[in-house]
């Protein structure tokens, strides 16, 4: 869970279902002071914003319409192209694990013509033989252009997070879940393209399972419900 030192936070969120959202939040009082959103196309095949120039125009218009002051702190939430949890032998270094993750990413079809931006995080639950790592990735070009543009507009980009982490942080922030050190629970996330099941212990990820689905125009399709 993020611990922001400043009271005012501006959230910028890319959602394939809703488009681009901007909200000014009083973080301490848990109040949304300003909110606006606009349509934004998302390329499900490439798992990235469909047109980065339209993203830039839309973001600038939303920030101006809400009269967000220059210098405001911005938290960016964007869907990950991949979000995975895997075990590795405890003897492997993080450098070796990063090379393994990168090799797997480069074999994916949506990274054939673009470079992945990814990171790995060692999860606290481990055994003597194995460590568990979380890895998440997005398009290097998309993320770099978005980050640079936010800074060019005069705002402070203080955090970039994935949709999965943002959902978990929001649940904790709004006290919608009761966390206990030994408690095992399941986080189910369903959107227009993916069904994800995450096994959790307290606020720590244990396992992640993903199945691609297609809802939208075929909402109610029996096959999708059986997949979920």
Coordinates of C-alpha atoms in Angstrom, one line a residue:
X1 CA 0.0 0.0 0.0
X2 CA 1.4 3.4 -1.0
X3 CA 2.1 5.8 1.8
X4 CA 1.9 9.3 0.3
X5 CA 3.4 12.0 2.3
X6 CA 1.4 14.8 0.6
X7 CA -2.3 15.2 1.1
X8 CA -3.4 15.9 -2.4
X9 CA -2.9 13.2 -5.1
X10 CA -4.0 13.2 -8.7
X11 CA -4.8 9.8 -10.1
X12 CA -4.6 9.2 -13.9
X13 CA -6.0 5.8 -14.9
X14 CA -6.1 4.0 -18.2
X15 CA -9.1 1.6 -18.3
X16 CA -9.9 -0.5 -21.4
X17 CA -13.6 -0.4 -20.3
X18 CA -13.9 3.3 -19.3
X19 CA -11.2 5.1 -21.2
X20 CA -9.0 7.7 -19.5
X21 CA -9.9 8.9 -16.0
X22 CA -8.5 11.7 -13.9
X23 CA -9.3 12.3 -10.3
X24 CA -8.0 14.8 -7.7
X25 CA -8.1 13.0 -4.3
X26 CA -7.7 14.2 -0.7
X27 CA -5.7 11.2 0.3
X28 CA -6.0 11.7 4.0
X29 CA -9.8 12.4 4.0
X30 CA -10.5 9.7 1.4
X31 CA -12.5 12.2 -0.7
X32 CA -12.6 12.6 -4.5
X33 CA -12.6 16.4 -5.0
X34 CA -12.6 16.4 -8.8
X35 CA -13.3 13.7 -11.5
X36 CA -13.6 13.5 -15.2
X37 CA -13.1 10.8 -17.9
X38 CA -13.1 10.5 -21.7
X39 CA -13.1 7.7 -24.2
X40 CA -9.7 6.2 -25.1
X41 CA -9.1 3.3 -27.4
X42 CA -7.2 0.4 -26.1
X43 CA -5.5 -2.2 -28.3
X44 CA -6.2 -5.6 -26.7
X45 CA -4.1 -7.5 -29.2
X46 CA -1.0 -5.4 -28.4
X47 CA -2.0 -4.8 -24.8
X48 CA -1.3 -1.1 -24.9
X49 CA -2.9 2.3 -25.5
X50 CA -4.0 2.2 -29.2
X51 CA -2.8 5.8 -30.1
X52 CA -0.3 7.5 -27.9
X53 CA -1.0 10.9 -29.5
X54 CA -4.7 10.8 -28.7
X55 CA -3.8 9.8 -25.2
X56 CA -1.7 12.9 -24.8
X57 CA -4.4 15.2 -26.2
X58 CA -7.1 13.6 -24.0
X59 CA -5.0 13.8 -20.9
X60 CA -4.2 17.4 -21.4
X61 CA -7.9 18.2 -22.0
X62 CA -8.9 16.4 -18.8
X63 CA -6.3 18.1 -16.6
X64 CA -7.2 21.5 -18.0
X65 CA -11.0 20.9 -17.6
X66 CA -10.4 20.0 -13.9
X67 CA -8.0 22.9 -13.5
X68 CA -5.4 20.7 -11.9
X69 CA -2.5 23.0 -10.8
X70 CA 0.9 22.6 -12.3
X71 CA 3.3 20.8 -10.0
X72 CA 0.6 18.4 -8.7
X73 CA 1.7 14.9 -7.8
X74 CA 0.3 12.3 -10.2
X75 CA -0.1 8.6 -9.7
X76 CA -0.5 6.7 -13.0
X77 CA -2.4 3.4 -13.2
X78 CA -2.1 1.5 -16.5
X79 CA -2.9 -2.1 -17.4
X80 CA 0.1 -4.5 -17.5
X81 CA 0.7 -6.4 -20.6
X82 CA 1.8 -9.3 -18.4
X83 CA 1.4 -9.9 -14.6
X84 CA 3.0 -13.2 -13.5
X85 CA 4.1 -15.0 -10.3
X86 CA 6.7 -17.7 -10.5
X87 CA 9.1 -19.7 -8.3
X88 CA 12.8 -19.8 -8.9
X89 CA 15.6 -21.8 -7.2
X90 CA 17.0 -19.9 -4.2
X91 CA 20.5 -20.2 -5.7
X92 CA 19.6 -18.0 -8.7
X93 CA 20.6 -14.3 -8.6
X94 CA 18.1 -11.6 -9.4
X95 CA 20.1 -10.7 -12.5
X96 CA 19.7 -14.3 -13.8
X97 CA 16.0 -14.2 -13.0
X98 CA 15.6 -10.9 -14.9
X99 CA 17.2 -12.5 -18.0
X100 CA 14.8 -15.4 -17.8
X101 CA 11.8 -13.1 -17.5
X102 CA 13.0 -11.0 -20.4
X103 CA 13.5 -14.0 -22.6
X104 CA 10.0 -15.2 -21.9
X105 CA 8.6 -11.7 -22.6
X106 CA 10.4 -11.4 -26.0
X107 CA 8.8 -14.7 -27.1
X108 CA 5.3 -13.2 -26.7
X109 CA 3.6 -11.9 -29.9
X110 CA 2.9 -8.4 -28.7
X111 CA 6.6 -7.9 -28.0
X112 CA 7.8 -9.0 -31.4
X113 CA 8.3 -5.4 -32.6
X114 CA 8.6 -3.4 -29.4
X115 CA 10.7 -3.6 -26.3
X116 CA 9.2 -4.6 -23.0
X117 CA 9.6 -2.5 -19.8
X118 CA 9.4 -4.8 -16.9
X119 CA 10.4 -5.2 -13.2
X120 CA 10.6 -8.1 -10.8
X121 CA 9.8 -8.1 -7.1
X122 CA 10.8 -10.8 -4.6
X123 CA 7.7 -11.8 -2.6
X124 CA 8.2 -12.3 1.2
X125 CA 6.8 -15.9 1.3
X126 CA 9.6 -18.3 0.3
X127 CA 11.1 -21.7 1.2
X128 CA 14.6 -22.9 1.7
X129 CA 14.7 -24.2 -1.9
X130 CA 12.6 -21.6 -3.8
X131 CA 12.0 -17.8 -3.9
X132 CA 8.8 -16.5 -5.4
X133 CA 8.9 -13.4 -7.7
X134 CA 6.3 -11.2 -9.2
X135 CA 7.0 -9.7 -12.6
X136 CA 4.9 -7.2 -14.6
X137 CA 5.6 -5.6 -18.0
X138 CA 4.3 -3.0 -20.4
X139 CA 5.4 -1.4 -23.6
X140 CA 8.7 0.5 -23.2
X141 CA 7.7 3.0 -25.8
X142 CA 4.2 3.6 -24.4
X143 CA 5.4 4.0 -20.8
X144 CA 8.3 6.3 -21.7
X145 CA 6.2 8.6 -23.8
X146 CA 3.5 8.8 -21.2
X147 CA 5.9 9.5 -18.3
X148 CA 7.8 12.1 -20.3
X149 CA 4.6 13.8 -21.4
X150 CA 3.3 14.1 -17.9
X151 CA 6.6 15.7 -16.8
X152 CA 6.5 18.0 -19.9
X153 CA 3.1 19.3 -18.9
X154 CA 4.5 20.4 -15.6
X155 CA 3.3 17.7 -13.2
X156 CA 5.2 15.4 -10.9
X157 CA 4.9 11.7 -11.8
X158 CA 5.5 10.0 -8.4
X159 CA 4.3 6.5 -9.1
X160 CA 3.4 4.1 -11.9
X161 CA 1.3 1.1 -10.9
X162 CA -0.4 -1.8 -12.6
X163 CA -4.2 -2.3 -12.6
X164 CA -3.9 -5.4 -10.4
X165 CA -1.9 -3.6 -7.8
X166 CA -4.1 -0.5 -8.0
X167 CA -7.2 -2.6 -7.3
X168 CA -5.6 -4.2 -4.3
X169 CA -4.4 -0.8 -3.0
X170 CA -7.9 0.6 -3.4
X171 CA -9.5 -2.2 -1.5
X172 CA -7.0 -1.7 1.4
X173 CA -7.3 2.1 1.3
X174 CA -11.1 1.9 1.5
X175 CA -11.0 -0.8 4.2
X176 CA -13.0 -3.1 2.0
X177 CA -11.0 -6.2 3.1
X178 CA -9.8 -7.4 6.5
X179 CA -6.2 -8.4 6.3
X180 CA -4.7 -11.0 8.7
X181 CA -1.2 -12.4 8.7
X182 CA -2.2 -16.0 8.1
X183 CA -5.4 -15.4 6.2
X184 CA -5.6 -17.0 2.7
X185 CA -8.1 -15.4 0.3
X186 CA -8.8 -14.9 -3.4
X187 CA -9.0 -11.8 -5.5
X188 CA -11.0 -12.3 -8.7
X189 CA -10.7 -9.6 -11.4
X190 CA -12.8 -9.8 -14.6
X191 CA -12.7 -7.3 -17.4
X192 CA -13.6 -7.3 -21.1
X193 CA -10.6 -9.4 -22.1
X194 CA -9.3 -11.3 -19.1
X195 CA -10.3 -13.3 -16.1
X196 CA -7.6 -13.3 -13.4
X197 CA -7.6 -15.2 -10.2
X198 CA -5.0 -14.3 -7.5
X199 CA -4.4 -16.3 -4.4
X200 CA -3.4 -14.0 -1.5
X201 CA -2.0 -14.3 2.0
X202 CA -2.7 -11.1 3.9
X203 CA -1.7 -8.4 1.2
X204 CA 0.9 -10.7 -0.4
X205 CA 0.5 -12.4 -3.8
X206 CA 0.9 -16.2 -3.7
X207 CA -0.3 -17.3 -7.2
X208 CA -1.8 -15.7 -10.3
X209 CA -3.9 -17.4 -13.0
X210 CA -5.1 -15.7 -16.2
X211 CA -7.5 -16.8 -18.9
X212 CA -8.3 -14.6 -21.9
X213 CA -12.0 -14.1 -22.5
X214 CA -14.2 -11.8 -24.7
X215 CA -17.2 -10.3 -23.0
X216 CA -18.4 -6.9 -24.3
X217 CA -20.7 -7.7 -27.2
X218 CA -21.2 -11.3 -26.2
X219 CA -22.0 -10.6 -22.5
X220 CA -23.8 -13.6 -21.2
X221 CA -22.0 -16.1 -23.4
X222 CA -22.1 -19.4 -21.5
X223 CA -18.5 -20.2 -22.4
X224 CA -17.2 -17.1 -20.7
X225 CA -19.2 -17.8 -17.6
X226 CA -17.8 -21.3 -17.4
X227 CA -14.3 -19.9 -17.8
X228 CA -14.8 -17.6 -14.9

